[in-house]
């Protein structure tokens, strides 16, 4: 089966450019010969490989997408090209990367959607899940909060995450605090959906220099004695 082009692949390609890893735009491009055609001439659906296009990518769950739309109408995070897509619960690589869930935990989830900027160095991610049994909501909430990689982006990371549950829904938001106020997103959700939360937990992380690519680390000036 053709593989889906994940948000991770797209973000990695673009963010590597931001980190200075991409080749210079002024580099000479090869001239096509009469016997060859540019690689871009092939339709996307004919591209195979790890990051090919998956024609069977599911549509976002209608109920969950409607909830996200209500939240967005009340609170706009103000980021570029934010999109809501389905989390494919049949693709372990995809759902593990976006939610941190194991296959056993994912089996408790009925549907999930991911809302993120599709491009750029914008460490913000929101996942909304519906569990099959409301009694498992807290279990899944804790699994996402503790399992998701807050440094999943190439050059940036989230330093604040929060998860809440309401009924059979689990809402997880993580971001860099200087970019998006996670608490504002969560509290606005309560207003937009007219709900109170059954469970509420947070996680904080710091981004150390050791977590950054070497090209982003600058020599620090010597401190005079």
mmCIF file of C-alpha atoms in Angstrom:
data_model
loop_
_atom_site.group_PDB
_atom_site.id
_atom_site.type_symbol
_atom_site.label_atom_id
_atom_site.label_comp_id
_atom_site.label_asym_id
_atom_site.label_seq_id
_atom_site.Cartn_x
_atom_site.Cartn_y
_atom_site.Cartn_z
ATOM 1 C CA UNK A 1 0.000 0.000 0.000
ATOM 2 C CA UNK A 2 1.235 3.443 -0.836
ATOM 3 C CA UNK A 3 2.432 5.370 2.164
ATOM 4 C CA UNK A 4 0.870 8.637 3.269
ATOM 5 C CA UNK A 5 2.888 11.841 3.176
ATOM 6 C CA UNK A 6 2.842 12.633 6.847
ATOM 7 C CA UNK A 7 2.877 16.095 8.300
ATOM 8 C CA UNK A 8 6.220 15.116 9.796
ATOM 9 C CA UNK A 9 7.830 14.668 6.376
ATOM 10 C CA UNK A 10 6.524 17.978 5.070
ATOM 11 C CA UNK A 11 7.471 19.826 8.217
ATOM 12 C CA UNK A 12 10.913 18.248 8.251
ATOM 13 C CA UNK A 13 11.636 19.318 4.680
ATOM 14 C CA UNK A 14 10.563 22.881 5.297
ATOM 15 C CA UNK A 15 12.101 23.208 8.731
ATOM 16 C CA UNK A 16 15.422 21.883 7.558
ATOM 17 C CA UNK A 17 15.435 24.793 5.154
ATOM 18 C CA UNK A 18 14.833 27.139 8.094
ATOM 19 C CA UNK A 19 17.723 25.486 9.958
ATOM 20 C CA UNK A 20 20.076 26.079 7.092
ATOM 21 C CA UNK A 21 20.308 22.477 5.949
ATOM 22 C CA UNK A 22 18.812 22.945 2.517
ATOM 23 C CA UNK A 23 20.934 23.639 -0.506
ATOM 24 C CA UNK A 24 21.322 27.229 -1.626
ATOM 25 C CA UNK A 25 18.574 28.433 -3.922
ATOM 26 C CA UNK A 26 21.253 29.895 -6.161
ATOM 27 C CA UNK A 27 22.716 26.468 -6.934
ATOM 28 C CA UNK A 28 22.651 25.589 -10.607
ATOM 29 C CA UNK A 29 19.895 23.235 -11.665
ATOM 30 C CA UNK A 30 20.556 20.386 -14.093
ATOM 31 C CA UNK A 31 19.293 20.938 -17.629
ATOM 32 C CA UNK A 32 16.896 18.210 -18.770
ATOM 33 C CA UNK A 33 18.079 16.232 -21.776
ATOM 34 C CA UNK A 34 15.750 15.369 -24.670
ATOM 35 C CA UNK A 35 15.630 11.789 -23.391
ATOM 36 C CA UNK A 36 14.568 12.736 -19.887
ATOM 37 C CA UNK A 37 11.699 14.602 -18.251
ATOM 38 C CA UNK A 38 11.615 16.595 -14.993
ATOM 39 C CA UNK A 39 10.775 14.473 -11.969
ATOM 40 C CA UNK A 40 7.848 16.760 -11.212
ATOM 41 C CA UNK A 41 6.094 15.663 -14.397
ATOM 42 C CA UNK A 42 4.924 12.456 -12.711
ATOM 43 C CA UNK A 43 1.511 12.712 -11.055
ATOM 44 C CA UNK A 44 1.595 12.612 -7.264
ATOM 45 C CA UNK A 45 -0.538 9.497 -7.165
ATOM 46 C CA UNK A 46 2.120 7.587 -9.132
ATOM 47 C CA UNK A 47 4.879 8.267 -6.621
ATOM 48 C CA UNK A 48 5.791 5.246 -4.524
ATOM 49 C CA UNK A 49 8.024 5.030 -1.473
ATOM 50 C CA UNK A 50 8.025 5.915 2.198
ATOM 51 C CA UNK A 51 6.521 9.362 1.716
ATOM 52 C CA UNK A 52 4.184 8.709 -1.200
ATOM 53 C CA UNK A 53 0.587 9.862 -1.392
ATOM 54 C CA UNK A 54 -1.994 7.603 0.190
ATOM 55 C CA UNK A 55 -5.176 7.732 -1.868
ATOM 56 C CA UNK A 56 -7.074 6.019 0.968
ATOM 57 C CA UNK A 57 -6.361 8.599 3.672
ATOM 58 C CA UNK A 58 -9.565 8.840 5.737
ATOM 59 C CA UNK A 59 -11.615 11.989 6.046
ATOM 60 C CA UNK A 60 -11.742 13.621 9.505
ATOM 61 C CA UNK A 61 -14.512 12.253 11.706
ATOM 62 C CA UNK A 62 -17.540 14.534 11.217
ATOM 63 C CA UNK A 63 -18.401 14.928 14.907
ATOM 64 C CA UNK A 64 -14.817 15.649 15.948
ATOM 65 C CA UNK A 65 -14.290 18.071 13.050
ATOM 66 C CA UNK A 66 -17.443 19.952 14.067
ATOM 67 C CA UNK A 67 -16.133 20.255 17.638
ATOM 68 C CA UNK A 68 -12.822 21.651 16.364
ATOM 69 C CA UNK A 69 -14.670 24.138 14.170
ATOM 70 C CA UNK A 70 -16.684 25.357 17.163
ATOM 71 C CA UNK A 71 -13.505 25.804 19.163
ATOM 72 C CA UNK A 72 -11.805 27.671 16.326
ATOM 73 C CA UNK A 73 -14.769 30.019 16.006
ATOM 74 C CA UNK A 74 -14.324 31.043 19.641
ATOM 75 C CA UNK A 75 -10.512 31.072 19.793
ATOM 76 C CA UNK A 76 -8.206 31.438 16.790
ATOM 77 C CA UNK A 77 -4.604 30.533 17.599
ATOM 78 C CA UNK A 78 -3.468 32.893 14.849
ATOM 79 C CA UNK A 79 -1.015 30.547 13.129
ATOM 80 C CA UNK A 80 -0.389 30.037 9.432
ATOM 81 C CA UNK A 81 -2.136 27.296 7.449
ATOM 82 C CA UNK A 82 -3.706 25.397 10.349
ATOM 83 C CA UNK A 83 -5.480 22.267 9.136
ATOM 84 C CA UNK A 84 -7.561 19.512 10.735
ATOM 85 C CA UNK A 85 -6.926 16.004 9.431
ATOM 86 C CA UNK A 86 -7.845 12.498 10.486
ATOM 87 C CA UNK A 87 -5.504 10.471 12.648
ATOM 88 C CA UNK A 88 -5.442 7.131 10.851
ATOM 89 C CA UNK A 89 -5.884 4.555 13.604
ATOM 90 C CA UNK A 90 -4.933 1.820 11.134
ATOM 91 C CA UNK A 91 -1.469 3.300 10.650
ATOM 92 C CA UNK A 92 0.649 2.659 13.735
ATOM 93 C CA UNK A 93 3.493 4.923 12.615
ATOM 94 C CA UNK A 94 1.084 7.807 12.020
ATOM 95 C CA UNK A 95 -0.953 7.606 15.230
ATOM 96 C CA UNK A 96 2.062 6.878 17.419
ATOM 97 C CA UNK A 97 3.888 9.938 16.103
ATOM 98 C CA UNK A 98 0.889 12.224 16.579
ATOM 99 C CA UNK A 99 -0.581 10.841 19.818
ATOM 100 C CA UNK A 100 2.041 8.696 21.540
ATOM 101 C CA UNK A 101 -0.441 5.826 21.845
ATOM 102 C CA UNK A 102 0.547 2.183 21.729
ATOM 103 C CA UNK A 103 -1.491 -0.255 19.610
ATOM 104 C CA UNK A 104 -3.215 -1.537 22.756
ATOM 105 C CA UNK A 105 -4.191 2.008 23.751
ATOM 106 C CA UNK A 106 -5.223 2.977 20.226
ATOM 107 C CA UNK A 107 -7.609 0.023 20.212
ATOM 108 C CA UNK A 108 -9.638 1.878 22.870
ATOM 109 C CA UNK A 109 -10.096 4.884 20.568
ATOM 110 C CA UNK A 110 -12.974 5.156 18.113
ATOM 111 C CA UNK A 111 -11.725 8.175 16.119
ATOM 112 C CA UNK A 112 -9.231 11.029 16.359
ATOM 113 C CA UNK A 113 -8.344 14.238 14.535
ATOM 114 C CA UNK A 114 -5.191 16.346 14.500
ATOM 115 C CA UNK A 115 -5.110 20.141 14.153
ATOM 116 C CA UNK A 116 -1.710 21.643 13.327
ATOM 117 C CA UNK A 117 -0.033 24.199 11.051
ATOM 118 C CA UNK A 118 0.869 22.378 7.848
ATOM 119 C CA UNK A 119 4.087 24.326 7.319
ATOM 120 C CA UNK A 120 6.657 26.360 9.184
ATOM 121 C CA UNK A 121 8.390 26.370 12.529
ATOM 122 C CA UNK A 122 5.202 26.560 14.561
ATOM 123 C CA UNK A 123 5.244 24.154 17.530
ATOM 124 C CA UNK A 124 1.512 23.777 18.111
ATOM 125 C CA UNK A 125 -0.533 20.591 18.050
ATOM 126 C CA UNK A 126 -4.074 19.730 19.118
ATOM 127 C CA UNK A 127 -5.478 16.205 19.141
ATOM 128 C CA UNK A 128 -9.136 15.434 19.790
ATOM 129 C CA UNK A 129 -10.078 11.804 20.372
ATOM 130 C CA UNK A 130 -13.329 9.925 20.951
ATOM 131 C CA UNK A 131 -12.960 6.753 22.987
ATOM 132 C CA UNK A 132 -15.172 3.731 22.531
ATOM 133 C CA UNK A 133 -16.013 3.657 26.239
ATOM 134 C CA UNK A 134 -16.167 6.861 28.293
ATOM 135 C CA UNK A 135 -14.648 4.967 31.219
ATOM 136 C CA UNK A 136 -11.380 4.785 29.245
ATOM 137 C CA UNK A 137 -11.153 8.545 28.659
ATOM 138 C CA UNK A 138 -8.751 9.243 31.530
ATOM 139 C CA UNK A 139 -6.575 6.274 30.594
ATOM 140 C CA UNK A 140 -6.193 7.616 27.064
ATOM 141 C CA UNK A 141 -5.705 11.164 28.326
ATOM 142 C CA UNK A 142 -2.771 10.109 30.500
ATOM 143 C CA UNK A 143 -1.344 7.965 27.701
ATOM 144 C CA UNK A 144 -1.331 10.875 25.246
ATOM 145 C CA UNK A 145 -0.007 13.391 27.773
ATOM 146 C CA UNK A 146 2.895 11.177 28.797
ATOM 147 C CA UNK A 147 3.488 9.406 25.493
ATOM 148 C CA UNK A 148 3.521 12.165 22.877
ATOM 149 C CA UNK A 149 6.883 13.569 21.841
ATOM 150 C CA UNK A 150 6.888 17.293 22.617
ATOM 151 C CA UNK A 151 10.098 17.657 20.569
ATOM 152 C CA UNK A 152 8.663 16.029 17.441
ATOM 153 C CA UNK A 153 9.440 19.028 15.248
ATOM 154 C CA UNK A 154 12.840 19.486 13.615
ATOM 155 C CA UNK A 155 14.083 22.750 15.092
ATOM 156 C CA UNK A 156 11.475 23.713 17.684
ATOM 157 C CA UNK A 157 9.591 22.106 20.555
ATOM 158 C CA UNK A 158 6.540 22.514 22.760
ATOM 159 C CA UNK A 159 7.160 23.346 26.403
ATOM 160 C CA UNK A 160 3.599 23.161 27.745
ATOM 161 C CA UNK A 161 0.980 20.450 27.253
ATOM 162 C CA UNK A 162 -2.449 19.959 28.770
ATOM 163 C CA UNK A 163 -5.088 17.274 28.405
ATOM 164 C CA UNK A 164 -8.736 17.262 29.474
ATOM 165 C CA UNK A 165 -11.658 14.882 29.141
ATOM 166 C CA UNK A 166 -15.384 15.461 28.796
ATOM 167 C CA UNK A 167 -17.664 12.485 28.353
ATOM 168 C CA UNK A 168 -16.107 10.190 25.767
ATOM 169 C CA UNK A 169 -13.838 12.939 24.381
ATOM 170 C CA UNK A 170 -10.153 13.562 25.095
ATOM 171 C CA UNK A 171 -8.658 16.940 24.147
ATOM 172 C CA UNK A 172 -4.869 17.338 24.107
ATOM 173 C CA UNK A 173 -3.047 20.571 23.286
ATOM 174 C CA UNK A 174 0.691 21.271 23.291
ATOM 175 C CA UNK A 175 2.606 24.351 22.182
ATOM 176 C CA UNK A 176 5.496 26.632 22.851
ATOM 177 C CA UNK A 177 4.089 29.099 25.378
ATOM 178 C CA UNK A 178 5.552 32.081 23.554
ATOM 179 C CA UNK A 179 3.621 31.039 20.447
ATOM 180 C CA UNK A 180 0.233 29.838 21.748
ATOM 181 C CA UNK A 181 -1.191 29.893 25.266
ATOM 182 C CA UNK A 182 -2.269 26.288 25.804
ATOM 183 C CA UNK A 183 -4.439 27.193 28.785
ATOM 184 C CA UNK A 184 -6.329 29.765 26.712
ATOM 185 C CA UNK A 185 -7.050 27.120 24.068
ATOM 186 C CA UNK A 186 -8.335 24.667 26.661
ATOM 187 C CA UNK A 187 -10.460 27.201 28.554
ATOM 188 C CA UNK A 188 -11.943 28.527 25.319
ATOM 189 C CA UNK A 189 -12.950 24.955 24.457
ATOM 190 C CA UNK A 190 -15.039 24.762 27.628
ATOM 191 C CA UNK A 191 -16.797 27.958 26.581
ATOM 192 C CA UNK A 192 -17.259 26.978 22.945
ATOM 193 C CA UNK A 193 -18.629 23.533 23.758
ATOM 194 C CA UNK A 194 -20.446 24.497 26.966
ATOM 195 C CA UNK A 195 -18.841 21.630 28.864
ATOM 196 C CA UNK A 196 -17.050 21.090 32.147
ATOM 197 C CA UNK A 197 -14.015 18.840 32.267
ATOM 198 C CA UNK A 198 -14.048 15.488 34.016
ATOM 199 C CA UNK A 199 -10.249 15.252 34.138
ATOM 200 C CA UNK A 200 -7.475 17.830 33.706
ATOM 201 C CA UNK A 201 -3.687 17.313 33.708
ATOM 202 C CA UNK A 202 -0.632 19.209 32.469
ATOM 203 C CA UNK A 203 2.978 18.610 31.508
ATOM 204 C CA UNK A 204 5.881 21.037 31.296
ATOM 205 C CA UNK A 205 9.196 20.567 29.510
ATOM 206 C CA UNK A 206 12.258 22.683 28.881
ATOM 207 C CA UNK A 207 14.163 22.791 25.625
ATOM 208 C CA UNK A 208 17.867 22.349 26.392
ATOM 209 C CA UNK A 209 20.687 23.284 24.051
ATOM 210 C CA UNK A 210 21.441 19.582 23.696
ATOM 211 C CA UNK A 211 18.064 19.133 21.982
ATOM 212 C CA UNK A 212 18.868 21.597 19.190
ATOM 213 C CA UNK A 213 20.701 20.802 15.959
ATOM 214 C CA UNK A 214 24.378 21.890 16.046
ATOM 215 C CA UNK A 215 23.809 24.497 13.327
ATOM 216 C CA UNK A 216 21.450 26.381 15.647
ATOM 217 C CA UNK A 217 23.915 26.536 18.515
ATOM 218 C CA UNK A 218 26.007 29.676 18.526
ATOM 219 C CA UNK A 219 29.276 30.134 20.373
ATOM 220 C CA UNK A 220 28.573 31.944 23.590
ATOM 221 C CA UNK A 221 30.778 34.998 24.346
ATOM 222 C CA UNK A 222 33.331 34.448 27.056
ATOM 223 C CA UNK A 223 32.335 35.811 30.438
ATOM 224 C CA UNK A 224 34.918 38.090 31.977
ATOM 225 C CA UNK A 225 36.130 37.081 35.444
#
